[in-house]
């Protein structure tokens, strides 16, 4: 079985890393898997970079239609109108299955897919596939009909860019041999409610991890490596470029939650750790010291960071899945998140973490306290609450998020489609 994955990148970003992990898992199980990408960061011989002039110009040209909307918000919006050279490249590779991932930002044109003439599987990493161009809908549900009057474009017109993109998708994709995959049940429900794909086959397959890399590291050693204090309880938040200013990622809920805790007995006991971002020129005042670890470029260091802390916070308002949550669980670190969207498929409330009421920062703070409290005081450390949460977190990852399990589920799906 020969599978070719189309992805904007192999390692840059959560969607790319999820695609690459699947590619690795398929090869490990004996399938022939290759990736065709615009930006290659790995040294994997089975990852092919498309160096065509269309691919090089795509990101710049993709933004031209947005220039008519000077007052739009700055959330990612992808028209995908510029031609590409993907179809002839795929003809040479001649796969049995084309597996689509995140192909936006000018990489693959909407109208290219019917020209591939192969059975297709599409793993959805955000909402773009079934909207009129936005990547997350926020509070707009026009994708259930036909888009238009787009709030992210700040448009007052029915026949705006979002409506035209929706119409292009509806026309180009109506007869595709296409199966959709989502990593969470919440996201599958979103797809099934969309006007573009409500009658399509949708499968739920969680993203997988290499559990030999994402595994617990002794906490003392992990803190020594990252130069973090040994005598504090550490709270971890994963940021990236723009994440701390992106309302979807929920940092605006973590800030008041920590400030509330700073006015209690937890003052002096907690410290915040942030990975994926460097210290800003104006340091945050959260009532606790903040340690910035910068951006990591490998899984091992990231696993060390998860292992070094006592709790991971994923306060997102919308996530198709939430890989930082599954990665943390794999390293034995409990997760506090809101009981909403894709993350609730990962965290089991009061079993391996805490699911707070959406989107109440007071309950987010209560979740942090609940996880960090010893619970059964006076008993041996092996019986306290945090130890049990950590044990259950690792077990959850082994049972549900292993790379091999993810690959086996995909192979079964591919075989079903081809048969």
mmCIF file of C-alpha atoms in Angstrom:
data_model
loop_
_atom_site.group_PDB
_atom_site.id
_atom_site.type_symbol
_atom_site.label_atom_id
_atom_site.label_comp_id
_atom_site.label_asym_id
_atom_site.label_seq_id
_atom_site.Cartn_x
_atom_site.Cartn_y
_atom_site.Cartn_z
ATOM 1 C CA UNK A 1 0.000 0.000 0.000
ATOM 2 C CA UNK A 2 1.436 3.341 -1.092
ATOM 3 C CA UNK A 3 0.259 6.469 0.732
ATOM 4 C CA UNK A 4 1.307 10.040 -0.044
ATOM 5 C CA UNK A 5 0.548 12.724 2.520
ATOM 6 C CA UNK A 6 0.082 16.316 1.398
ATOM 7 C CA UNK A 7 1.049 18.769 4.135
ATOM 8 C CA UNK A 8 2.339 22.322 4.076
ATOM 9 C CA UNK A 9 5.217 21.223 6.331
ATOM 10 C CA UNK A 10 6.517 18.087 7.988
ATOM 11 C CA UNK A 11 7.512 19.541 11.362
ATOM 12 C CA UNK A 12 6.574 23.231 11.599
ATOM 13 C CA UNK A 13 3.379 23.478 13.625
ATOM 14 C CA UNK A 14 1.040 21.107 15.413
ATOM 15 C CA UNK A 15 -0.759 19.909 12.273
ATOM 16 C CA UNK A 16 2.536 19.184 10.513
ATOM 17 C CA UNK A 17 3.891 17.253 13.493
ATOM 18 C CA UNK A 18 0.700 15.198 13.687
ATOM 19 C CA UNK A 19 0.989 14.340 9.975
ATOM 20 C CA UNK A 20 4.660 13.419 10.300
ATOM 21 C CA UNK A 21 4.013 11.203 13.320
ATOM 22 C CA UNK A 22 1.384 9.313 11.320
ATOM 23 C CA UNK A 23 3.826 8.988 8.400
ATOM 24 C CA UNK A 24 6.435 7.515 10.764
ATOM 25 C CA UNK A 25 3.940 5.110 12.302
ATOM 26 C CA UNK A 26 2.760 3.828 8.914
ATOM 27 C CA UNK A 27 6.312 3.131 7.752
ATOM 28 C CA UNK A 28 7.067 1.352 11.006
ATOM 29 C CA UNK A 29 4.140 -1.012 10.367
ATOM 30 C CA UNK A 30 5.277 -1.820 6.840
ATOM 31 C CA UNK A 31 3.165 0.540 4.738
ATOM 32 C CA UNK A 32 4.879 2.700 2.127
ATOM 33 C CA UNK A 33 4.366 6.270 3.265
ATOM 34 C CA UNK A 34 5.757 9.462 1.747
ATOM 35 C CA UNK A 35 5.099 13.140 2.367
ATOM 36 C CA UNK A 36 4.928 15.908 -0.230
ATOM 37 C CA UNK A 37 5.426 19.258 1.491
ATOM 38 C CA UNK A 38 6.222 22.874 0.766
ATOM 39 C CA UNK A 39 8.638 23.293 3.670
ATOM 40 C CA UNK A 40 10.794 20.344 4.733
ATOM 41 C CA UNK A 41 12.505 20.518 8.123
ATOM 42 C CA UNK A 42 13.289 16.850 8.765
ATOM 43 C CA UNK A 43 16.096 14.772 7.246
ATOM 44 C CA UNK A 44 13.652 12.020 6.286
ATOM 45 C CA UNK A 45 14.326 10.711 2.764
ATOM 46 C CA UNK A 46 10.627 9.893 2.405
ATOM 47 C CA UNK A 47 9.675 13.557 2.769
ATOM 48 C CA UNK A 48 9.732 15.353 -0.586
ATOM 49 C CA UNK A 49 9.823 19.127 -0.871
ATOM 50 C CA UNK A 50 7.971 20.686 -3.796
ATOM 51 C CA UNK A 51 10.216 23.442 -5.159
ATOM 52 C CA UNK A 52 7.972 24.649 -7.998
ATOM 53 C CA UNK A 53 7.584 28.371 -8.615
ATOM 54 C CA UNK A 54 3.880 28.062 -7.795
ATOM 55 C CA UNK A 55 4.699 26.703 -4.349
ATOM 56 C CA UNK A 56 7.235 29.460 -3.715
ATOM 57 C CA UNK A 57 4.776 32.194 -4.713
ATOM 58 C CA UNK A 58 1.726 30.632 -3.083
ATOM 59 C CA UNK A 59 1.922 32.210 0.391
ATOM 60 C CA UNK A 60 2.327 35.722 -0.993
ATOM 61 C CA UNK A 61 -0.354 35.367 -3.658
ATOM 62 C CA UNK A 62 -2.786 33.713 -1.250
ATOM 63 C CA UNK A 63 -3.201 36.970 0.639
ATOM 64 C CA UNK A 64 -4.086 39.207 -2.320
ATOM 65 C CA UNK A 65 -7.889 38.728 -2.175
ATOM 66 C CA UNK A 66 -7.816 39.812 1.474
ATOM 67 C CA UNK A 67 -6.516 43.278 0.592
ATOM 68 C CA UNK A 68 -10.088 44.332 -0.174
ATOM 69 C CA UNK A 69 -10.948 43.769 3.490
ATOM 70 C CA UNK A 70 -8.789 46.301 5.282
ATOM 71 C CA UNK A 71 -10.900 46.143 8.443
ATOM 72 C CA UNK A 72 -10.876 42.363 8.838
ATOM 73 C CA UNK A 73 -9.526 40.817 12.007
ATOM 74 C CA UNK A 74 -6.081 39.275 11.721
ATOM 75 C CA UNK A 75 -7.041 35.658 12.295
ATOM 76 C CA UNK A 76 -5.750 33.270 9.633
ATOM 77 C CA UNK A 77 -7.945 33.234 6.511
ATOM 78 C CA UNK A 78 -7.050 31.200 3.409
ATOM 79 C CA UNK A 79 -8.582 31.811 -0.044
ATOM 80 C CA UNK A 80 -6.430 29.088 -1.678
ATOM 81 C CA UNK A 81 -6.939 30.542 -5.159
ATOM 82 C CA UNK A 82 -3.412 30.457 -6.599
ATOM 83 C CA UNK A 83 -2.577 27.548 -8.974
ATOM 84 C CA UNK A 84 -0.151 24.843 -7.840
ATOM 85 C CA UNK A 85 1.953 22.071 -9.396
ATOM 86 C CA UNK A 86 0.786 19.273 -7.113
ATOM 87 C CA UNK A 87 -1.188 17.078 -9.534
ATOM 88 C CA UNK A 88 1.755 16.232 -11.855
ATOM 89 C CA UNK A 89 3.993 15.525 -8.845
ATOM 90 C CA UNK A 90 1.436 13.091 -7.460
ATOM 91 C CA UNK A 91 1.051 11.416 -10.860
ATOM 92 C CA UNK A 92 4.741 10.542 -10.720
ATOM 93 C CA UNK A 93 4.477 9.185 -7.167
ATOM 94 C CA UNK A 94 1.313 7.245 -8.146
ATOM 95 C CA UNK A 95 -0.088 6.560 -4.653
ATOM 96 C CA UNK A 96 -2.962 4.239 -3.840
ATOM 97 C CA UNK A 97 -4.288 6.795 -1.356
ATOM 98 C CA UNK A 98 -3.745 10.561 -1.150
ATOM 99 C CA UNK A 99 -3.890 11.651 2.482
ATOM 100 C CA UNK A 100 -4.509 15.388 2.876
ATOM 101 C CA UNK A 101 -3.541 17.288 5.998
ATOM 102 C CA UNK A 102 -3.076 21.053 6.526
ATOM 103 C CA UNK A 103 -2.586 22.330 2.951
ATOM 104 C CA UNK A 104 -3.392 26.029 3.369
ATOM 105 C CA UNK A 105 -1.416 29.265 3.166
ATOM 106 C CA UNK A 106 -1.161 29.007 -0.608
ATOM 107 C CA UNK A 107 0.039 25.388 -0.906
ATOM 108 C CA UNK A 108 -2.821 23.538 -2.646
ATOM 109 C CA UNK A 109 -5.535 25.248 -4.662
ATOM 110 C CA UNK A 110 -9.146 24.284 -3.935
ATOM 111 C CA UNK A 111 -9.677 23.264 -7.552
ATOM 112 C CA UNK A 112 -6.672 20.904 -7.562
ATOM 113 C CA UNK A 113 -8.317 18.063 -5.649
ATOM 114 C CA UNK A 114 -10.605 16.789 -8.454
ATOM 115 C CA UNK A 115 -7.532 16.520 -10.710
ATOM 116 C CA UNK A 116 -5.776 14.043 -8.411
ATOM 117 C CA UNK A 117 -8.015 11.123 -9.535
ATOM 118 C CA UNK A 118 -7.215 9.044 -6.456
ATOM 119 C CA UNK A 119 -9.149 7.991 -3.356
ATOM 120 C CA UNK A 120 -8.556 10.690 -0.772
ATOM 121 C CA UNK A 121 -8.509 10.807 3.016
ATOM 122 C CA UNK A 122 -8.423 14.183 4.723
ATOM 123 C CA UNK A 123 -7.404 14.648 8.348
ATOM 124 C CA UNK A 124 -8.902 17.933 9.526
ATOM 125 C CA UNK A 125 -6.616 19.931 11.811
ATOM 126 C CA UNK A 126 -8.831 23.023 11.922
ATOM 127 C CA UNK A 127 -12.139 24.203 10.449
ATOM 128 C CA UNK A 128 -10.900 25.621 7.144
ATOM 129 C CA UNK A 129 -11.952 22.562 5.119
ATOM 130 C CA UNK A 130 -15.663 23.227 5.733
ATOM 131 C CA UNK A 131 -15.773 27.040 6.082
ATOM 132 C CA UNK A 132 -15.594 29.958 3.672
ATOM 133 C CA UNK A 133 -11.958 30.612 4.503
ATOM 134 C CA UNK A 134 -11.592 31.029 8.270
ATOM 135 C CA UNK A 135 -9.675 28.426 10.255
ATOM 136 C CA UNK A 136 -11.816 28.641 13.376
ATOM 137 C CA UNK A 137 -15.373 29.971 13.367
ATOM 138 C CA UNK A 138 -15.292 31.751 16.754
ATOM 139 C CA UNK A 139 -18.976 32.635 17.297
ATOM 140 C CA UNK A 140 -20.095 32.390 13.657
ATOM 141 C CA UNK A 141 -22.034 29.378 12.352
ATOM 142 C CA UNK A 142 -22.516 30.415 8.750
ATOM 143 C CA UNK A 143 -20.575 27.318 7.670
ATOM 144 C CA UNK A 144 -23.748 25.358 8.418
ATOM 145 C CA UNK A 145 -25.368 27.140 5.472
ATOM 146 C CA UNK A 146 -23.210 28.843 2.847
ATOM 147 C CA UNK A 147 -21.109 31.590 4.486
ATOM 148 C CA UNK A 148 -21.296 35.261 3.555
ATOM 149 C CA UNK A 149 -21.579 38.341 5.788
ATOM 150 C CA UNK A 150 -18.299 37.084 7.242
ATOM 151 C CA UNK A 151 -17.563 38.599 10.681
ATOM 152 C CA UNK A 152 -13.846 37.813 10.402
ATOM 153 C CA UNK A 153 -13.725 39.832 7.178
ATOM 154 C CA UNK A 154 -15.902 42.469 8.835
ATOM 155 C CA UNK A 155 -18.115 42.100 5.782
ATOM 156 C CA UNK A 156 -21.655 43.411 5.404
ATOM 157 C CA UNK A 157 -22.162 41.724 2.028
ATOM 158 C CA UNK A 158 -23.748 38.360 1.341
ATOM 159 C CA UNK A 159 -21.639 37.789 -1.800
ATOM 160 C CA UNK A 160 -18.322 38.436 -0.099
ATOM 161 C CA UNK A 161 -15.052 36.506 -0.300
ATOM 162 C CA UNK A 162 -16.213 33.892 2.196
ATOM 163 C CA UNK A 163 -19.307 33.110 0.101
ATOM 164 C CA UNK A 164 -17.208 32.806 -3.070
ATOM 165 C CA UNK A 165 -14.723 30.458 -1.368
ATOM 166 C CA UNK A 166 -17.597 28.341 -0.045
ATOM 167 C CA UNK A 167 -19.082 28.160 -3.548
ATOM 168 C CA UNK A 168 -15.735 27.136 -5.050
ATOM 169 C CA UNK A 169 -15.436 24.317 -2.518
ATOM 170 C CA UNK A 170 -19.012 23.156 -3.086
ATOM 171 C CA UNK A 171 -18.480 23.029 -6.862
ATOM 172 C CA UNK A 172 -14.984 21.486 -6.878
ATOM 173 C CA UNK A 173 -15.462 18.900 -4.144
ATOM 174 C CA UNK A 174 -19.002 17.605 -4.712
ATOM 175 C CA UNK A 175 -17.925 14.394 -6.481
ATOM 176 C CA UNK A 176 -14.651 13.644 -4.691
ATOM 177 C CA UNK A 177 -13.870 10.127 -3.503
ATOM 178 C CA UNK A 178 -13.188 11.539 -0.055
ATOM 179 C CA UNK A 179 -13.267 10.259 3.527
ATOM 180 C CA UNK A 180 -12.822 12.716 6.388
ATOM 181 C CA UNK A 181 -10.941 12.067 9.619
ATOM 182 C CA UNK A 182 -11.165 14.182 12.744
ATOM 183 C CA UNK A 183 -9.048 13.679 15.881
ATOM 184 C CA UNK A 184 -11.960 14.284 18.280
ATOM 185 C CA UNK A 185 -15.693 13.611 18.522
ATOM 186 C CA UNK A 186 -16.492 17.301 19.034
ATOM 187 C CA UNK A 187 -14.776 18.109 15.762
ATOM 188 C CA UNK A 188 -16.590 15.284 13.963
ATOM 189 C CA UNK A 189 -19.872 16.829 15.095
ATOM 190 C CA UNK A 190 -18.766 20.170 13.634
ATOM 191 C CA UNK A 191 -18.035 18.515 10.280
ATOM 192 C CA UNK A 192 -21.355 16.687 10.237
ATOM 193 C CA UNK A 193 -23.196 19.961 10.883
ATOM 194 C CA UNK A 194 -21.499 21.715 7.951
ATOM 195 C CA UNK A 195 -23.303 22.275 4.663
ATOM 196 C CA UNK A 196 -20.315 21.028 2.667
ATOM 197 C CA UNK A 197 -19.801 17.673 4.389
ATOM 198 C CA UNK A 198 -22.911 16.741 6.337
ATOM 199 C CA UNK A 199 -23.457 13.683 4.121
ATOM 200 C CA UNK A 200 -19.815 12.517 4.005
ATOM 201 C CA UNK A 201 -18.187 9.655 5.860
ATOM 202 C CA UNK A 202 -16.408 10.977 8.969
ATOM 203 C CA UNK A 203 -14.099 8.827 11.107
ATOM 204 C CA UNK A 204 -12.615 9.773 14.497
ATOM 205 C CA UNK A 205 -8.961 8.784 14.963
ATOM 206 C CA UNK A 206 -6.963 10.577 17.700
ATOM 207 C CA UNK A 207 -3.466 11.822 16.905
ATOM 208 C CA UNK A 208 -0.680 9.471 17.956
ATOM 209 C CA UNK A 209 2.622 9.858 19.778
ATOM 210 C CA UNK A 210 5.925 8.006 19.927
ATOM 211 C CA UNK A 211 5.624 6.897 23.539
ATOM 212 C CA UNK A 212 9.309 5.952 23.680
ATOM 213 C CA UNK A 213 10.059 9.674 23.345
ATOM 214 C CA UNK A 214 7.057 11.066 25.204
ATOM 215 C CA UNK A 215 7.498 9.292 28.518
ATOM 216 C CA UNK A 216 8.088 10.403 32.109
ATOM 217 C CA UNK A 217 11.548 11.698 33.008
ATOM 218 C CA UNK A 218 12.490 11.889 36.720
ATOM 219 C CA UNK A 219 11.262 15.292 37.860
ATOM 220 C CA UNK A 220 14.458 16.250 39.685
ATOM 221 C CA UNK A 221 16.575 15.486 36.620
ATOM 222 C CA UNK A 222 14.188 17.301 34.283
ATOM 223 C CA UNK A 223 14.298 20.435 36.434
ATOM 224 C CA UNK A 224 18.069 20.304 36.632
ATOM 225 C CA UNK A 225 18.318 20.145 32.840
ATOM 226 C CA UNK A 226 15.970 23.124 32.361
ATOM 227 C CA UNK A 227 17.335 25.048 35.375
ATOM 228 C CA UNK A 228 13.954 25.167 37.099
ATOM 229 C CA UNK A 229 13.501 25.367 40.892
ATOM 230 C CA UNK A 230 13.228 22.088 42.793
ATOM 231 C CA UNK A 231 11.245 23.466 45.732
ATOM 232 C CA UNK A 232 8.215 24.923 43.886
ATOM 233 C CA UNK A 233 5.113 23.507 42.265
ATOM 234 C CA UNK A 234 5.293 24.358 38.581
ATOM 235 C CA UNK A 235 2.436 25.138 36.190
ATOM 236 C CA UNK A 236 3.113 24.767 32.447
ATOM 237 C CA UNK A 237 1.547 26.633 29.507
ATOM 238 C CA UNK A 238 2.462 26.038 25.876
ATOM 239 C CA UNK A 239 2.722 29.147 23.742
ATOM 240 C CA UNK A 240 3.856 29.814 20.196
ATOM 241 C CA UNK A 241 4.186 32.832 17.972
ATOM 242 C CA UNK A 242 1.091 34.904 18.715
ATOM 243 C CA UNK A 243 -0.505 32.295 21.001
ATOM 244 C CA UNK A 244 -0.498 34.495 24.071
ATOM 245 C CA UNK A 245 -2.389 37.147 22.110
ATOM 246 C CA UNK A 246 -4.767 34.674 20.443
ATOM 247 C CA UNK A 247 -8.068 34.518 22.377
ATOM 248 C CA UNK A 248 -8.706 31.005 21.038
ATOM 249 C CA UNK A 249 -5.761 29.656 23.063
ATOM 250 C CA UNK A 250 -7.234 30.983 26.302
ATOM 251 C CA UNK A 251 -4.270 32.710 27.929
ATOM 252 C CA UNK A 252 -6.724 35.435 28.938
ATOM 253 C CA UNK A 253 -8.328 32.892 31.302
ATOM 254 C CA UNK A 254 -5.072 31.638 32.773
ATOM 255 C CA UNK A 255 -3.951 35.143 33.768
ATOM 256 C CA UNK A 256 -6.863 35.922 36.166
ATOM 257 C CA UNK A 257 -6.821 32.318 37.434
ATOM 258 C CA UNK A 258 -3.197 32.686 38.496
ATOM 259 C CA UNK A 259 -3.796 36.149 39.933
ATOM 260 C CA UNK A 260 -6.582 34.721 42.071
ATOM 261 C CA UNK A 261 -4.242 32.001 43.357
ATOM 262 C CA UNK A 262 -1.553 34.594 44.062
ATOM 263 C CA UNK A 263 -3.853 36.167 46.664
ATOM 264 C CA UNK A 264 -4.236 32.872 48.555
ATOM 265 C CA UNK A 265 -1.973 30.510 50.467
ATOM 266 C CA UNK A 266 -0.529 29.397 47.112
ATOM 267 C CA UNK A 267 1.458 32.619 46.888
ATOM 268 C CA UNK A 268 5.122 31.705 47.126
ATOM 269 C CA UNK A 269 4.449 28.055 46.326
ATOM 270 C CA UNK A 270 3.677 28.211 42.592
ATOM 271 C CA UNK A 271 5.666 29.346 39.576
ATOM 272 C CA UNK A 272 4.643 29.451 35.903
ATOM 273 C CA UNK A 273 6.661 27.861 33.087
ATOM 274 C CA UNK A 274 6.029 28.833 29.438
ATOM 275 C CA UNK A 275 7.497 26.981 26.464
ATOM 276 C CA UNK A 276 7.327 28.124 22.854
ATOM 277 C CA UNK A 277 7.943 31.803 23.618
ATOM 278 C CA UNK A 278 10.762 33.982 24.861
ATOM 279 C CA UNK A 279 10.469 36.493 27.666
ATOM 280 C CA UNK A 280 8.677 39.644 26.444
ATOM 281 C CA UNK A 281 10.220 43.075 26.802
ATOM 282 C CA UNK A 282 7.539 43.869 29.386
ATOM 283 C CA UNK A 283 7.399 40.934 31.816
ATOM 284 C CA UNK A 284 3.994 39.627 32.863
ATOM 285 C CA UNK A 285 2.752 40.417 36.349
ATOM 286 C CA UNK A 286 0.852 37.313 37.429
ATOM 287 C CA UNK A 287 1.727 37.314 41.088
ATOM 288 C CA UNK A 288 4.127 34.405 40.488
ATOM 289 C CA UNK A 289 7.594 34.150 38.906
ATOM 290 C CA UNK A 290 7.519 33.145 35.213
ATOM 291 C CA UNK A 291 10.153 30.972 33.500
ATOM 292 C CA UNK A 292 10.373 31.228 29.691
ATOM 293 C CA UNK A 293 11.933 28.183 28.045
ATOM 294 C CA UNK A 294 11.843 29.475 24.467
ATOM 295 C CA UNK A 295 10.968 27.342 21.466
ATOM 296 C CA UNK A 296 11.848 23.651 21.333
ATOM 297 C CA UNK A 297 12.795 21.902 18.097
ATOM 298 C CA UNK A 298 12.758 18.278 19.222
ATOM 299 C CA UNK A 299 10.425 15.914 21.032
ATOM 300 C CA UNK A 300 12.909 14.829 23.706
ATOM 301 C CA UNK A 301 13.361 18.327 25.130
ATOM 302 C CA UNK A 302 9.615 18.857 25.043
ATOM 303 C CA UNK A 303 9.100 15.628 26.995
ATOM 304 C CA UNK A 304 11.608 16.866 29.571
ATOM 305 C CA UNK A 305 9.596 20.087 29.946
ATOM 306 C CA UNK A 306 6.344 18.196 30.514
ATOM 307 C CA UNK A 307 8.079 15.935 33.042
ATOM 308 C CA UNK A 308 9.578 18.867 34.956
ATOM 309 C CA UNK A 309 6.235 20.397 35.938
ATOM 310 C CA UNK A 310 3.348 19.382 38.164
ATOM 311 C CA UNK A 311 0.426 20.343 35.938
ATOM 312 C CA UNK A 312 -0.175 21.366 32.312
ATOM 313 C CA UNK A 313 -2.792 24.021 31.512
ATOM 314 C CA UNK A 314 -4.614 23.932 28.150
ATOM 315 C CA UNK A 315 -7.260 26.682 28.479
ATOM 316 C CA UNK A 316 -8.223 26.807 24.789
ATOM 317 C CA UNK A 317 -11.651 27.961 23.678
ATOM 318 C CA UNK A 318 -11.462 25.865 20.489
ATOM 319 C CA UNK A 319 -9.157 22.950 19.637
ATOM 320 C CA UNK A 320 -9.665 20.232 17.054
ATOM 321 C CA UNK A 321 -7.707 17.973 19.431
ATOM 322 C CA UNK A 322 -5.013 19.554 21.620
ATOM 323 C CA UNK A 323 -1.721 17.714 21.206
ATOM 324 C CA UNK A 324 -0.073 19.516 24.114
ATOM 325 C CA UNK A 325 -2.624 17.805 26.357
ATOM 326 C CA UNK A 326 -1.943 14.298 25.017
ATOM 327 C CA UNK A 327 1.821 14.916 25.088
ATOM 328 C CA UNK A 328 1.625 15.999 28.732
ATOM 329 C CA UNK A 329 -0.419 12.941 29.715
ATOM 330 C CA UNK A 330 2.127 10.691 28.011
ATOM 331 C CA UNK A 331 4.800 12.197 30.270
ATOM 332 C CA UNK A 332 2.702 11.535 33.359
ATOM 333 C CA UNK A 333 1.658 15.161 33.832
ATOM 334 C CA UNK A 334 -2.014 15.856 34.703
ATOM 335 C CA UNK A 335 -3.847 18.401 32.540
ATOM 336 C CA UNK A 336 -6.294 21.145 33.471
ATOM 337 C CA UNK A 337 -8.506 22.324 30.617
ATOM 338 C CA UNK A 338 -12.036 23.492 29.922
ATOM 339 C CA UNK A 339 -14.741 20.900 29.385
ATOM 340 C CA UNK A 340 -15.150 21.973 25.774
ATOM 341 C CA UNK A 341 -14.159 21.138 22.200
ATOM 342 C CA UNK A 342 -11.504 18.561 21.294
ATOM 343 C CA UNK A 343 -9.543 18.578 24.563
ATOM 344 C CA UNK A 344 -12.380 16.901 26.450
ATOM 345 C CA UNK A 345 -11.669 13.771 24.364
ATOM 346 C CA UNK A 346 -8.183 13.680 25.900
ATOM 347 C CA UNK A 347 -8.677 14.552 29.572
ATOM 348 C CA UNK A 348 -10.891 12.483 31.861
ATOM 349 C CA UNK A 349 -12.229 14.660 34.662
ATOM 350 C CA UNK A 350 -10.609 13.896 38.023
ATOM 351 C CA UNK A 351 -8.983 10.784 36.567
ATOM 352 C CA UNK A 352 -5.937 12.218 34.789
ATOM 353 C CA UNK A 353 -6.690 15.910 35.138
ATOM 354 C CA UNK A 354 -9.504 18.381 35.650
ATOM 355 C CA UNK A 355 -12.110 19.749 33.211
ATOM 356 C CA UNK A 356 -13.274 23.194 34.311
ATOM 357 C CA UNK A 357 -16.589 24.782 33.428
ATOM 358 C CA UNK A 358 -16.301 26.682 30.127
ATOM 359 C CA UNK A 359 -15.008 29.392 30.303
ATOM 360 C CA UNK A 360 -14.859 30.225 33.986
ATOM 361 C CA UNK A 361 -11.398 31.235 35.127
ATOM 362 C CA UNK A 362 -12.377 30.697 38.776
ATOM 363 C CA UNK A 363 -13.012 27.019 38.072
ATOM 364 C CA UNK A 364 -9.771 26.879 36.078
ATOM 365 C CA UNK A 365 -7.988 28.074 39.231
ATOM 366 C CA UNK A 366 -9.903 25.518 41.289
ATOM 367 C CA UNK A 367 -8.759 22.814 38.856
ATOM 368 C CA UNK A 368 -5.122 23.789 39.342
ATOM 369 C CA UNK A 369 -5.556 23.613 43.120
ATOM 370 C CA UNK A 370 -7.383 20.280 42.926
ATOM 371 C CA UNK A 371 -4.587 18.698 40.891
ATOM 372 C CA UNK A 372 -1.783 20.073 43.050
ATOM 373 C CA UNK A 373 -3.293 19.290 46.436
ATOM 374 C CA UNK A 374 -1.952 16.135 48.030
ATOM 375 C CA UNK A 375 -5.496 14.880 48.473
ATOM 376 C CA UNK A 376 -5.170 11.992 50.910
ATOM 377 C CA UNK A 377 -2.855 13.631 53.385
ATOM 378 C CA UNK A 378 -1.104 11.396 55.842
ATOM 379 C CA UNK A 379 -0.781 8.437 53.474
ATOM 380 C CA UNK A 380 2.287 7.318 51.557
ATOM 381 C CA UNK A 381 3.310 9.338 48.475
ATOM 382 C CA UNK A 382 2.322 6.416 46.250
ATOM 383 C CA UNK A 383 -1.269 6.834 47.425
ATOM 384 C CA UNK A 384 -1.667 10.578 47.131
ATOM 385 C CA UNK A 385 -3.897 12.212 44.542
ATOM 386 C CA UNK A 386 -1.224 13.704 42.322
ATOM 387 C CA UNK A 387 0.631 10.387 42.077
ATOM 388 C CA UNK A 388 -2.606 8.631 41.036
ATOM 389 C CA UNK A 389 -3.376 11.310 38.451
ATOM 390 C CA UNK A 390 0.115 10.964 36.982
ATOM 391 C CA UNK A 391 -0.179 7.180 36.790
ATOM 392 C CA UNK A 392 -3.576 7.368 35.100
ATOM 393 C CA UNK A 393 -2.270 10.014 32.677
ATOM 394 C CA UNK A 394 0.469 7.727 31.391
ATOM 395 C CA UNK A 395 -1.921 4.776 31.180
ATOM 396 C CA UNK A 396 -4.395 6.859 29.169
ATOM 397 C CA UNK A 397 -1.678 7.740 26.654
ATOM 398 C CA UNK A 398 -0.608 4.095 26.295
ATOM 399 C CA UNK A 399 -4.173 2.920 25.753
ATOM 400 C CA UNK A 400 -5.380 5.638 23.391
ATOM 401 C CA UNK A 401 -2.605 7.781 21.891
ATOM 402 C CA UNK A 402 0.182 5.452 20.797
ATOM 403 C CA UNK A 403 1.660 5.956 17.344
ATOM 404 C CA UNK A 404 1.221 2.279 16.456
ATOM 405 C CA UNK A 405 -2.466 2.309 17.380
ATOM 406 C CA UNK A 406 -3.010 5.414 15.256
ATOM 407 C CA UNK A 407 -1.224 3.814 12.294
ATOM 408 C CA UNK A 408 -3.206 0.553 12.622
ATOM 409 C CA UNK A 409 -6.477 2.468 12.599
ATOM 410 C CA UNK A 410 -5.435 4.312 9.447
ATOM 411 C CA UNK A 411 -4.301 1.162 7.652
ATOM 412 C CA UNK A 412 -7.662 -0.458 8.407
ATOM 413 C CA UNK A 413 -9.418 2.587 6.989
ATOM 414 C CA UNK A 414 -7.235 2.667 3.857
ATOM 415 C CA UNK A 415 -7.895 -1.027 3.225
ATOM 416 C CA UNK A 416 -11.626 -0.506 3.657
ATOM 417 C CA UNK A 417 -11.624 2.374 1.169
ATOM 418 C CA UNK A 418 -9.581 0.490 -1.418
ATOM 419 C CA UNK A 419 -11.721 -2.623 -1.121
#
